[in-house]
Amino acid sequence: MSTVGNSTNIFWHECPVGKVDRQKLLNQQGCVVWITGLSGSGKSTLACSLGRTLHSRGKLSYVLDGDNLRHGLNKNLGFSPEDRTENIRRVGEVAKLFADAGLICIASLISPYCKDRDACRALLPENFFEVFLNMPLELCEERDPKGLYKLARAGKIKGFTGIDDPYEPPSNCEIEITQKDGICPTPNEMAGQVVSYLEDKGYLEAQ
């Protein structure tokens, strides 16, 4: 019997089919690919391209997109530091469940604070891979696919990451994607870099 947070008198129930069994069924290993970066850096583009590439190779993945999750699971959260932390905590717990199910979970969120990303990593330290889309603010603001930078610069959005709220870059990410000679890699090139990493680590086959 345990007490976890505000939950008391609870019990962990083990099931006969475990993670290893599910991974053998899928012929892959569950993990979390956590994509972080500024708004407009290409996180959702990479996530979708990565999911498509994995699917074409017969590998099961699922994308947890930050904006999509705010339509449901996190629709009661705003963008205060406290709400951002809770947003990332919830996504981290869901990602952990997907990884336990044997899926390659692709989480795509700005996730601006190091402590929140590190807390997610701590949930499954051996199966968490951080991908930093290190694109300059000027490029992201030039792209501005959702028109949010323009609104933030006009003072119509407060607490916008990169403008009046900080983005803390990772210090120990597994993969960093940048421009090369001022040119951004294509979505397929970015996805290929991540897939190669997963393949080298043995995640595209069961243990």
CSV table of C-alpha atoms in Angstrom, one decimal:
chain,number,residue,atom,x,y,z
A,1,MET,CA,0.0,0.0,0.0
A,2,SER,CA,1.3,3.4,-0.9
A,3,THR,CA,0.8,7.1,-0.7
A,4,VAL,CA,1.7,9.0,-3.9
A,5,GLY,CA,1.1,12.7,-3.9
A,6,ASN,CA,-2.5,13.3,-2.8
A,7,SER,CA,-3.4,9.7,-3.5
A,8,THR,CA,-3.6,7.4,-0.4
A,9,ASN,CA,-4.1,3.7,0.2
A,10,ILE,CA,-3.3,2.8,-3.4
A,11,PHE,CA,-1.7,-0.4,-4.7
A,12,TRP,CA,0.4,-1.1,-7.8
A,13,HIS,CA,-1.1,-4.0,-9.8
A,14,GLU,CA,1.3,-6.0,-11.9
A,15,CYS,CA,0.0,-7.6,-15.2
A,16,PRO,CA,1.3,-10.9,-16.6
A,17,VAL,CA,2.2,-9.3,-20.0
A,18,GLY,CA,5.1,-7.0,-19.5
A,19,LYS,CA,7.2,-4.5,-21.5
A,20,VAL,CA,9.6,-7.1,-22.9
A,21,ASP,CA,6.6,-9.2,-24.2
A,22,ARG,CA,5.2,-6.1,-25.9
A,23,GLN,CA,8.5,-5.2,-27.4
A,24,LYS,CA,8.9,-8.7,-28.8
A,25,LEU,CA,5.5,-8.5,-30.4
A,26,LEU,CA,6.4,-5.2,-32.1
A,27,ASN,CA,10.1,-6.1,-32.8
A,28,GLN,CA,11.2,-2.8,-31.4
A,29,GLN,CA,12.1,-1.1,-28.0
A,30,GLY,CA,9.9,1.5,-26.4
A,31,CYS,CA,11.5,4.9,-25.8
A,32,VAL,CA,10.8,8.6,-25.8
A,33,VAL,CA,12.2,11.0,-28.4
A,34,TRP,CA,11.7,14.4,-26.8
A,35,ILE,CA,11.9,17.3,-29.4
A,36,THR,CA,12.5,20.7,-27.9
A,37,GLY,CA,13.1,24.1,-29.4
A,38,LEU,CA,11.6,27.6,-30.0
A,39,SER,CA,8.3,28.0,-31.6
A,40,GLY,CA,8.9,27.9,-35.3
A,41,SER,CA,12.0,25.8,-35.1
A,42,GLY,CA,10.5,22.9,-36.8
A,43,LYS,CA,9.5,20.5,-34.0
A,44,SER,CA,6.1,19.4,-35.3
A,45,THR,CA,7.6,19.1,-38.8
A,46,LEU,CA,10.3,16.8,-37.5
A,47,ALA,CA,7.9,14.8,-35.4
A,48,CYS,CA,5.6,14.1,-38.3
A,49,SER,CA,8.4,13.3,-40.6
A,50,LEU,CA,10.0,11.0,-38.0
A,51,GLY,CA,6.7,9.2,-37.4
A,52,ARG,CA,6.2,8.7,-41.2
A,53,THR,CA,9.8,7.4,-41.6
A,54,LEU,CA,9.4,4.9,-38.8
A,55,HIS,CA,6.0,3.8,-40.1
A,56,SER,CA,7.5,3.1,-43.5
A,57,ARG,CA,10.0,0.8,-41.8
A,58,GLY,CA,7.2,-1.1,-40.0
A,59,LYS,CA,7.9,0.6,-36.6
A,60,LEU,CA,5.1,1.8,-34.3
A,61,SER,CA,5.3,5.3,-33.0
A,62,TYR,CA,3.0,8.0,-31.7
A,63,VAL,CA,3.4,11.8,-31.7
A,64,LEU,CA,2.5,13.8,-28.6
A,65,ASP,CA,2.3,17.3,-30.0
A,66,GLY,CA,2.2,20.2,-27.5
A,67,ASP,CA,-0.6,22.2,-29.2
A,68,ASN,CA,-2.7,19.1,-29.9
A,69,LEU,CA,-2.5,18.0,-26.2
A,70,ARG,CA,-3.8,21.5,-25.2
A,71,HIS,CA,-7.0,20.6,-27.1
A,72,GLY,CA,-7.7,17.8,-24.6
A,73,LEU,CA,-5.4,16.5,-21.9
A,74,ASN,CA,-4.0,19.9,-21.0
A,75,LYS,CA,-6.8,22.2,-22.1
A,76,ASN,CA,-7.2,23.5,-18.5
A,77,LEU,CA,-3.6,24.8,-18.4
A,78,GLY,CA,-2.3,28.2,-19.4
A,79,PHE,CA,1.2,29.5,-20.0
A,80,SER,CA,2.3,30.6,-16.5
A,81,PRO,CA,5.5,29.0,-15.3
A,82,GLU,CA,3.5,26.7,-13.0
A,83,ASP,CA,1.1,25.7,-15.8
A,84,ARG,CA,4.0,25.1,-18.1
A,85,THR,CA,5.6,22.8,-15.5
A,86,GLU,CA,2.4,20.8,-15.1
A,87,ASN,CA,1.9,20.6,-18.9
A,88,ILE,CA,5.3,19.0,-19.3
A,89,ARG,CA,4.8,16.7,-16.2
A,90,ARG,CA,1.6,15.3,-17.7
A,91,VAL,CA,3.2,14.8,-21.1
A,92,GLY,CA,6.2,13.1,-19.5
A,93,GLU,CA,3.9,10.7,-17.7
A,94,VAL,CA,1.9,9.9,-20.8
A,95,ALA,CA,5.1,9.4,-22.8
A,96,LYS,CA,6.4,7.0,-20.2
A,97,LEU,CA,3.2,4.9,-20.6
A,98,PHE,CA,3.7,4.8,-24.4
A,99,ALA,CA,7.3,3.7,-24.0
A,100,ASP,CA,6.2,1.0,-21.6
A,101,ALA,CA,3.7,-0.2,-24.2
A,102,GLY,CA,6.7,-0.7,-26.5
A,103,LEU,CA,6.1,2.3,-28.8
A,104,ILE,CA,8.5,4.9,-29.9
A,105,CYS,CA,6.9,8.0,-28.4
A,106,ILE,CA,7.7,11.3,-30.1
A,107,ALA,CA,7.0,14.3,-27.9
A,108,SER,CA,7.1,17.6,-29.6
A,109,LEU,CA,6.9,20.6,-27.2
A,110,ILE,CA,8.8,23.9,-26.7
A,111,SER,CA,9.4,22.7,-23.1
A,112,PRO,CA,11.5,25.8,-22.3
A,113,TYR,CA,12.7,25.0,-18.8
A,114,CYS,CA,15.6,22.6,-18.2
A,115,LYS,CA,14.2,21.4,-14.9
A,116,ASP,CA,11.0,20.2,-16.5
A,117,ARG,CA,12.7,18.3,-19.3
A,118,ASP,CA,15.1,16.8,-16.8
A,119,ALA,CA,12.2,15.7,-14.7
A,120,CYS,CA,10.8,13.8,-17.7
A,121,ARG,CA,14.2,12.3,-18.4
A,122,ALA,CA,14.3,11.0,-14.8
A,123,LEU,CA,11.1,9.0,-15.4
A,124,LEU,CA,12.9,6.7,-17.8
A,125,PRO,CA,16.6,7.8,-17.9
A,126,GLU,CA,17.8,4.9,-20.1
A,127,ASN,CA,15.1,5.3,-22.8
A,128,PHE,CA,14.8,9.1,-23.1
A,129,PHE,CA,16.5,10.9,-26.0
A,130,GLU,CA,16.4,14.7,-26.2
A,131,VAL,CA,16.5,16.3,-29.6
A,132,PHE,CA,17.3,20.0,-29.6
A,133,LEU,CA,16.3,21.9,-32.7
A,134,ASN,CA,18.8,24.7,-32.3
A,135,MET,CA,17.5,27.2,-34.7
A,136,PRO,CA,18.2,31.0,-34.2
A,137,LEU,CA,15.4,33.2,-32.9
A,138,GLU,CA,15.7,35.4,-36.0
A,139,LEU,CA,14.9,32.4,-38.3
A,140,CYS,CA,12.0,31.2,-36.1
A,141,GLU,CA,10.5,34.7,-36.0
A,142,GLU,CA,10.9,35.1,-39.7
A,143,ARG,CA,9.0,31.8,-40.3
A,144,ASP,CA,6.3,32.6,-37.6
A,145,PRO,CA,4.0,30.0,-39.0
A,146,LYS,CA,1.2,30.7,-36.5
A,147,GLY,CA,1.7,34.5,-36.4
A,148,LEU,CA,2.5,34.3,-32.7
A,149,TYR,CA,5.8,36.2,-32.7
A,150,LYS,CA,4.1,39.2,-34.4
A,151,LEU,CA,1.5,39.2,-31.6
A,152,ALA,CA,4.1,38.8,-28.9
A,153,ARG,CA,6.2,41.7,-30.4
A,154,ALA,CA,3.0,43.8,-30.4
A,155,GLY,CA,2.4,43.0,-26.7
A,156,LYS,CA,-0.8,41.0,-27.4
A,157,ILE,CA,0.7,37.8,-26.0
A,158,LYS,CA,2.5,37.9,-22.7
A,159,GLY,CA,5.1,35.3,-21.5
A,160,PHE,CA,6.0,34.1,-25.0
A,161,THR,CA,9.1,32.0,-25.2
A,162,GLY,CA,12.0,33.7,-26.8
A,163,ILE,CA,10.5,37.2,-26.5
A,164,ASP,CA,9.6,37.9,-22.9
A,165,ASP,CA,10.0,34.4,-21.4
A,166,PRO,CA,13.3,32.5,-21.5
A,167,TYR,CA,14.2,29.4,-23.4
A,168,GLU,CA,16.8,27.3,-21.6
A,169,PRO,CA,18.8,25.2,-24.1
A,170,PRO,CA,19.7,21.6,-23.2
A,171,SER,CA,23.2,21.0,-21.9
A,172,ASN,CA,23.2,17.2,-22.4
A,173,CYS,CA,20.9,16.4,-25.4
A,174,GLU,CA,21.5,13.3,-27.4
A,175,ILE,CA,20.9,15.0,-30.8
A,176,GLU,CA,21.4,18.6,-31.8
A,177,ILE,CA,20.1,19.8,-35.1
A,178,THR,CA,21.3,23.1,-36.5
A,179,GLN,CA,21.7,25.0,-39.7
A,180,LYS,CA,24.7,24.2,-41.9
A,181,ASP,CA,26.2,27.1,-43.7
A,182,GLY,CA,23.0,29.0,-43.1
A,183,ILE,CA,20.8,26.2,-44.6
A,184,CYS,CA,18.4,24.2,-42.6
A,185,PRO,CA,18.3,20.4,-43.1
A,186,THR,CA,15.2,19.1,-44.8
A,187,PRO,CA,12.5,17.3,-42.7
A,188,ASN,CA,13.6,13.9,-44.2
A,189,GLU,CA,17.3,14.7,-43.3
A,190,MET,CA,16.3,15.6,-39.7
A,191,ALA,CA,14.2,12.4,-39.4
A,192,GLY,CA,17.0,10.4,-40.9
A,193,GLN,CA,19.4,11.6,-38.3
A,194,VAL,CA,17.1,10.6,-35.5
A,195,VAL,CA,16.3,7.2,-37.0
A,196,SER,CA,20.0,6.5,-37.5
A,197,TYR,CA,20.6,7.3,-33.8
A,198,LEU,CA,17.7,4.9,-32.7
A,199,GLU,CA,19.0,2.2,-35.1
A,200,ASP,CA,22.6,2.5,-33.7
A,201,LYS,CA,21.2,2.2,-30.2
A,202,GLY,CA,19.3,-0.9,-31.1
A,203,TYR,CA,15.8,0.5,-30.6
A,204,LEU,CA,14.5,-0.6,-34.0
A,205,GLU,CA,14.5,-4.3,-32.9
A,206,ALA,CA,13.5,-6.2,-29.8
A,207,GLN,CA,16.1,-7.1,-27.2
